[in-house]
Coordinates of C-alpha atoms in Angstrom, one line a residue:
M1 CA -1.1 -7.7 -7.2
L2 CA -2.1 -10.8 -5.7
T3 CA 0.8 -13.3 -5.0
A4 CA 0.2 -17.1 -3.3
Y5 CA 2.9 -18.3 -1.9
G6 CA 3.5 -22.5 -1.0
F7 CA 5.7 -24.9 -0.1
V8 CA 8.6 -26.3 -2.2
E9 CA 10.3 -28.6 -0.7
G10 CA 10.5 -26.4 2.3
R11 CA 11.1 -22.9 0.8
L12 CA 8.3 -20.4 0.3
R13 CA 7.7 -20.4 -4.3
P14 CA 4.6 -18.6 -5.5
V15 CA 1.8 -19.8 -6.9
A16 CA -0.4 -19.3 -9.7
V17 CA -3.6 -17.2 -9.0
E18 CA -6.8 -17.4 -11.1
S19 CA -9.3 -18.2 -9.5
A20 CA -10.9 -18.6 -5.8
D21 CA -9.7 -22.0 -5.8
D22 CA -6.0 -21.3 -6.2
L23 CA -6.2 -19.3 -3.0
T24 CA -7.8 -22.7 -0.6
R25 CA -5.3 -25.3 -2.2
E26 CA -3.9 -27.3 0.0
G27 CA -0.5 -26.0 0.8
V28 CA -0.9 -22.3 0.4
V29 CA -0.1 -20.3 4.1
W30 CA 0.6 -17.0 2.0
I31 CA -1.8 -14.6 0.3
D32 CA -0.4 -11.0 -0.4
S33 CA -1.6 -8.7 -1.9
V34 CA -0.3 -4.8 -3.1
E35 CA -3.1 -3.0 -4.3
P36 CA -5.8 -5.1 -4.9
N37 CA -8.1 -4.1 -7.8
E38 CA -11.9 -5.4 -7.7
H39 CA -11.3 -8.7 -9.3
E40 CA -8.8 -9.0 -6.5
R41 CA -10.9 -7.8 -3.7
A42 CA -13.9 -10.6 -5.0
L43 CA -11.7 -13.3 -5.0
L44 CA -10.3 -12.4 -1.9
Q45 CA -13.5 -11.5 0.3
Q46 CA -15.0 -15.1 -0.5
V47 CA -12.3 -17.1 0.2
F48 CA -12.2 -15.4 3.4
R49 CA -15.3 -13.9 4.2
R50 CA -14.5 -10.9 4.7
K51 CA -15.5 -7.8 3.8
L52 CA -12.1 -5.6 2.7
N53 CA -12.4 -2.2 4.0
D54 CA -9.9 0.9 3.4
D55 CA -11.3 2.9 6.8
E56 CA -10.9 0.2 9.0
V57 CA -6.9 -0.5 8.2
E58 CA -6.8 3.4 8.6
D59 CA -8.3 3.2 12.0
I60 CA -6.3 4.3 14.7
E61 CA -7.4 2.5 17.6
D62 CA -6.7 -0.5 19.2
S63 CA -10.1 -2.0 19.0
A64 CA -10.4 -1.6 15.6
R65 CA -6.4 -2.5 14.8
C66 CA -6.3 -5.6 16.8
F67 CA -8.8 -8.2 17.2
V68 CA -11.1 -11.6 16.6
D69 CA -13.6 -12.0 14.5
E70 CA -15.0 -15.4 13.1
A71 CA -13.1 -14.3 9.6
G72 CA -9.8 -15.0 12.0
I73 CA -7.4 -12.7 14.3
H74 CA -6.7 -9.6 12.3
L75 CA -3.5 -6.9 12.6
N76 CA -3.3 -4.0 11.2
S77 CA 0.8 -2.6 11.4
F78 CA 2.3 -0.4 10.9
F79 CA 5.6 -1.1 8.1
L80 CA 8.2 1.7 7.6
H81 CA 8.5 3.1 3.7
Q82 CA 11.8 4.9 3.6
F83 CA 12.5 6.6 0.2
N84 CA 14.7 9.7 -2.1
D85 CA 13.0 12.5 0.2
G86 CA 12.3 10.6 4.1
A87 CA 10.5 8.1 5.0
D88 CA 6.5 7.3 5.8
V89 CA 4.8 4.8 8.0
V90 CA 2.2 2.6 5.7
T91 CA -0.6 0.3 7.6
V92 CA -0.8 -3.3 6.7
S93 CA -3.3 -5.9 7.1
F94 CA -2.9 -9.1 8.5
L95 CA -6.0 -12.1 8.9
L96 CA -4.7 -15.2 10.2
N97 CA -7.5 -17.3 8.9
D98 CA -7.5 -21.4 9.1
G99 CA -3.1 -22.3 8.6
R100 CA -3.6 -19.6 6.0
L101 CA -2.2 -15.6 6.2
L102 CA -3.6 -13.1 4.3
S103 CA -1.6 -9.4 3.8
I104 CA -3.2 -6.5 2.3
R105 CA -1.5 -3.5 1.9
N106 CA -0.7 -0.4 -0.9
E107 CA 3.5 -0.5 -0.6
E108 CA 5.9 -2.7 -2.0
L109 CA 7.8 -2.1 1.1
A110 CA 11.3 -3.3 1.9
A111 CA 10.8 -5.8 4.5
F112 CA 8.4 -7.8 2.6
R113 CA 11.1 -8.2 -0.4
L114 CA 13.7 -9.1 2.3
F115 CA 11.6 -12.2 3.9
R116 CA 11.0 -13.0 0.8
M117 CA 13.7 -13.5 0.0
R118 CA 15.2 -14.6 2.1
A119 CA 12.3 -17.8 2.7
R120 CA 12.9 -18.3 -1.3
M121 CA 16.9 -18.7 -0.4
Q122 CA 16.7 -20.2 2.8
A123 CA 15.0 -24.0 3.7
D124 CA 12.6 -24.3 6.9
Y125 CA 13.4 -20.6 6.9
V126 CA 9.3 -20.6 8.0
H127 CA 7.2 -24.1 7.5
S128 CA 3.2 -22.6 8.4
A129 CA 0.8 -19.2 8.6
E130 CA 2.0 -18.1 11.8
D131 CA 5.9 -18.4 10.6
V132 CA 5.8 -16.0 8.0
L133 CA 4.1 -13.7 9.7
L134 CA 6.7 -14.0 12.8
A135 CA 9.3 -13.2 10.4
I136 CA 7.5 -10.5 9.3
Y137 CA 7.6 -8.6 11.8
D138 CA 11.1 -10.4 12.5
V139 CA 12.1 -9.0 9.6
A140 CA 10.8 -5.1 10.1
V141 CA 12.1 -4.9 13.3
E142 CA 15.8 -5.5 12.1
Y143 CA 14.6 -3.3 9.2
A144 CA 13.8 -0.5 12.0
A145 CA 17.1 -0.8 13.2
D146 CA 19.1 -0.4 10.2
M147 CA 17.2 2.8 9.8
L148 CA 18.3 3.9 13.1
E149 CA 21.7 2.8 12.1
G150 CA 21.8 5.6 8.9
V151 CA 19.9 8.2 11.7
Y152 CA 22.9 8.2 14.2
A153 CA 25.4 8.5 11.6
D154 CA 23.7 11.1 10.0
L155 CA 23.9 13.1 13.0
D156 CA 27.6 11.7 13.5
K157 CA 28.3 14.7 10.1
V158 CA 25.6 17.0 11.8
S159 CA 27.7 16.3 15.0
R160 CA 30.8 17.2 13.5
R161 CA 29.8 20.1 11.4
V162 CA 28.3 21.4 14.5
L163 CA 31.1 21.1 16.8
N164 CA 34.2 21.6 14.5
R165 CA 35.4 25.4 15.7
H166 CA 38.1 25.4 12.3
N167 CA 35.0 26.0 10.2
V168 CA 33.1 28.0 9.3
M169 CA 29.2 28.2 10.1
T170 CA 27.7 30.8 7.3
D171 CA 24.8 31.5 6.5
T172 CA 23.8 28.7 3.8
V173 CA 25.4 25.7 6.5
M174 CA 23.5 26.9 9.1
A175 CA 20.2 26.8 7.1
D176 CA 20.9 22.9 5.7
T177 CA 22.3 22.1 9.2
V178 CA 19.5 23.1 10.7
A179 CA 17.0 20.9 7.6
D180 CA 19.3 17.9 8.4
I181 CA 18.7 17.7 11.8
A182 CA 14.2 18.6 11.0
T183 CA 14.4 15.5 8.9
Q184 CA 16.2 13.0 10.7
E185 CA 13.8 14.0 13.8
D186 CA 11.3 13.6 11.4
L187 CA 12.4 10.3 10.5
N188 CA 13.2 8.7 14.3
G189 CA 9.7 10.0 14.9
K190 CA 8.4 7.7 12.4
V191 CA 10.8 5.1 13.6
R192 CA 9.3 4.8 16.9
L193 CA 5.9 5.5 15.7
D194 CA 6.7 1.8 13.6
L195 CA 8.0 0.0 16.8
M196 CA 5.5 1.1 19.2
D197 CA 2.3 -0.1 17.0
T198 CA 4.4 -3.2 16.0
R199 CA 4.7 -3.4 20.2
R200 CA 1.5 -4.0 20.5
S201 CA -0.3 -6.0 17.2
L202 CA 2.7 -8.9 19.1
S203 CA 1.9 -7.7 22.4
F204 CA -2.3 -8.7 20.6
L205 CA -0.9 -11.6 18.9
L206 CA 0.6 -13.4 21.9
R207 CA -2.3 -13.0 24.1
C208 CA -4.7 -14.4 21.4
R209 CA -2.4 -17.7 22.6
V210 CA -3.5 -19.3 18.7
L211 CA 1.0 -20.4 19.0
K212 CA 3.5 -23.1 19.4
Q213 CA 5.2 -22.7 22.8
T214 CA 8.4 -22.4 19.9
Q215 CA 6.8 -19.1 18.2
E216 CA 6.2 -17.9 22.3
D217 CA 9.7 -18.0 22.1
D218 CA 10.6 -16.4 18.7
L219 CA 7.6 -13.2 19.8
R220 CA 9.1 -12.6 23.4
E221 CA 12.6 -12.6 21.4
V222 CA 11.4 -9.4 19.2
L223 CA 9.4 -8.1 21.8
R224 CA 12.9 -7.5 23.7
D225 CA 14.8 -6.7 20.9
L226 CA 11.8 -3.7 20.4
E227 CA 12.8 -2.6 23.5
S228 CA 16.4 -2.0 22.8
L229 CA 15.0 -0.1 19.7
N230 CA 12.6 1.7 21.6
N231 CA 15.0 3.0 24.4
H232 CA 17.4 3.9 21.6
T233 CA 15.2 6.3 19.3
G234 CA 15.2 8.0 23.0
F235 CA 18.9 8.5 23.3
L236 CA 18.7 9.9 19.6
F237 CA 16.0 12.0 20.3
D238 CA 17.7 13.6 23.0
K239 CA 21.2 13.7 20.3
I240 CA 18.5 16.1 18.4
N241 CA 17.7 18.1 21.0
F242 CA 22.1 18.7 22.1
L243 CA 23.2 19.3 18.3
M244 CA 19.8 21.7 17.9
D245 CA 20.5 24.0 20.9
A246 CA 23.9 23.9 20.1
L247 CA 23.0 24.7 16.9
M248 CA 21.3 27.7 17.9
G249 CA 23.6 29.0 19.9
L250 CA 26.1 29.4 16.8
I251 CA 23.4 31.0 15.2
N252 CA 23.1 33.2 18.2
L253 CA 27.0 33.5 18.4
Q254 CA 27.0 35.0 14.5
Q255 CA 23.8 37.0 15.5
N256 CA 25.0 39.1 18.5
K257 CA 28.4 39.1 16.4
I258 CA 27.0 41.7 13.9
I259 CA 25.1 43.3 16.6
K260 CA 28.3 44.6 18.4
I261 CA 30.1 45.9 14.6
F262 CA 26.8 47.7 13.8
S263 CA 26.6 48.6 17.4
I264 CA 30.9 49.9 17.1
A265 CA 30.1 51.6 13.8
A266 CA 26.7 53.5 14.8
V267 CA 29.4 54.9 18.8
V268 CA 32.1 56.0 16.2
F269 CA 30.4 57.7 14.1
L270 CA 28.2 59.3 16.5
P271 CA 30.2 62.3 17.4
P272 CA 30.6 63.6 13.8
T273 CA 27.2 62.9 12.9
V274 CA 26.8 65.4 15.9
I275 CA 28.9 68.1 15.1
A276 CA 27.4 67.7 11.6
S277 CA 24.0 68.4 13.1
I278 CA 25.0 71.5 15.3
Y279 CA 27.2 73.2 11.8
G280 CA 25.3 71.9 9.1
M281 CA 27.2 73.7 5.7
N282 CA 26.4 77.2 7.2
F283 CA 30.1 78.4 6.4
G284 CA 30.2 80.8 3.2
A285 CA 33.9 79.8 2.0
M286 CA 33.0 75.7 1.2
P287 CA 34.1 75.6 -2.7
E288 CA 31.9 73.5 -3.2
L289 CA 28.5 75.8 -3.0
Q290 CA 30.1 77.8 -6.6
W291 CA 31.0 74.6 -8.4
H292 CA 28.6 73.8 -11.6
F293 CA 29.0 69.6 -10.8
G294 CA 28.7 70.1 -7.1
Y295 CA 25.6 68.7 -6.3
P296 CA 25.9 65.5 -8.3
F297 CA 29.1 64.8 -7.4
A298 CA 27.0 64.9 -3.8
L299 CA 24.6 62.7 -4.8
V300 CA 27.3 60.4 -6.6
L301 CA 29.3 60.5 -3.0
M302 CA 25.4 59.6 -0.8
V303 CA 25.0 57.1 -3.1
L304 CA 28.8 55.5 -2.2
S305 CA 28.7 56.1 1.1
G306 CA 25.9 53.4 1.2
I307 CA 26.8 50.9 -1.0
A308 CA 30.6 50.5 0.5
P309 CA 30.1 50.0 4.6
Y310 CA 26.9 47.0 2.5
W311 CA 30.2 45.6 0.0
F312 CA 32.0 45.7 3.7
F313 CA 29.6 43.7 5.5
K314 CA 28.6 41.4 2.2
R315 CA 32.2 39.9 1.8
K316 CA 33.0 39.4 5.5
G317 CA 29.8 37.1 5.5
W318 CA 28.1 39.2 8.1
L319 CA 24.5 39.8 6.0

């Protein structure tokens, strides 16, 4: 999907795109492409004089992700993409050229949806391609902050579950808690990676010296927000490690309790076992020897003696 945007009464509005001339018409400041097909790629290559290479977009080297050439300023940045089972980072390729901004991505991202809504609703929200680029990064940082708030809220629920001494932690609850902590750790790590990559891209843009003074001030404000959020991810990692250590301590206590029970049972039954081993069944006056059902009765008794302890421990939740 290929969409061009221009200003109508101070608000960003989509412009119909049928040919390359529609991308170069006066007033078009942003061209957004989501999973471009071959025809759309040809239009973009014709307008921006650049061959679109997916391998280049995914390259994690700094020299390949942020650079300047005859086509303009290239920024390849990570953006958070959250879905039902978790979150991931998606690479978005930006090209700033002659007052136009080109963005190419393979996913519809929440940060872009939020930016389009604000640009459509608020007059004079952005005024140029550089403003569009900075506003997208600003919204992405806000989205990362919202995700960190969600991580903290979920960890707070886990904390109450782990530290509540009145609730019994069963094996199922422990397994679910470990999975929850691992999920939040992965999500926090994705947010931290996104923040670090965004900071690198914005620092590179600042060094290019293509922004106005007011735009540079806004960019530095975003960088300060990035720094504070990056520190918060460190705090969340410490909280995650604490909760994991506390949970591992509870699991060890539960295992020690079970081992203690089996140890006591072994000590209690050790003397009878010793006596039975010494004397065995070497007695002449044993009614069971003359009983026709004595052997089947002994077999059934052995089975019940094995089932009874298992049932008892299972009922107590120790197995």
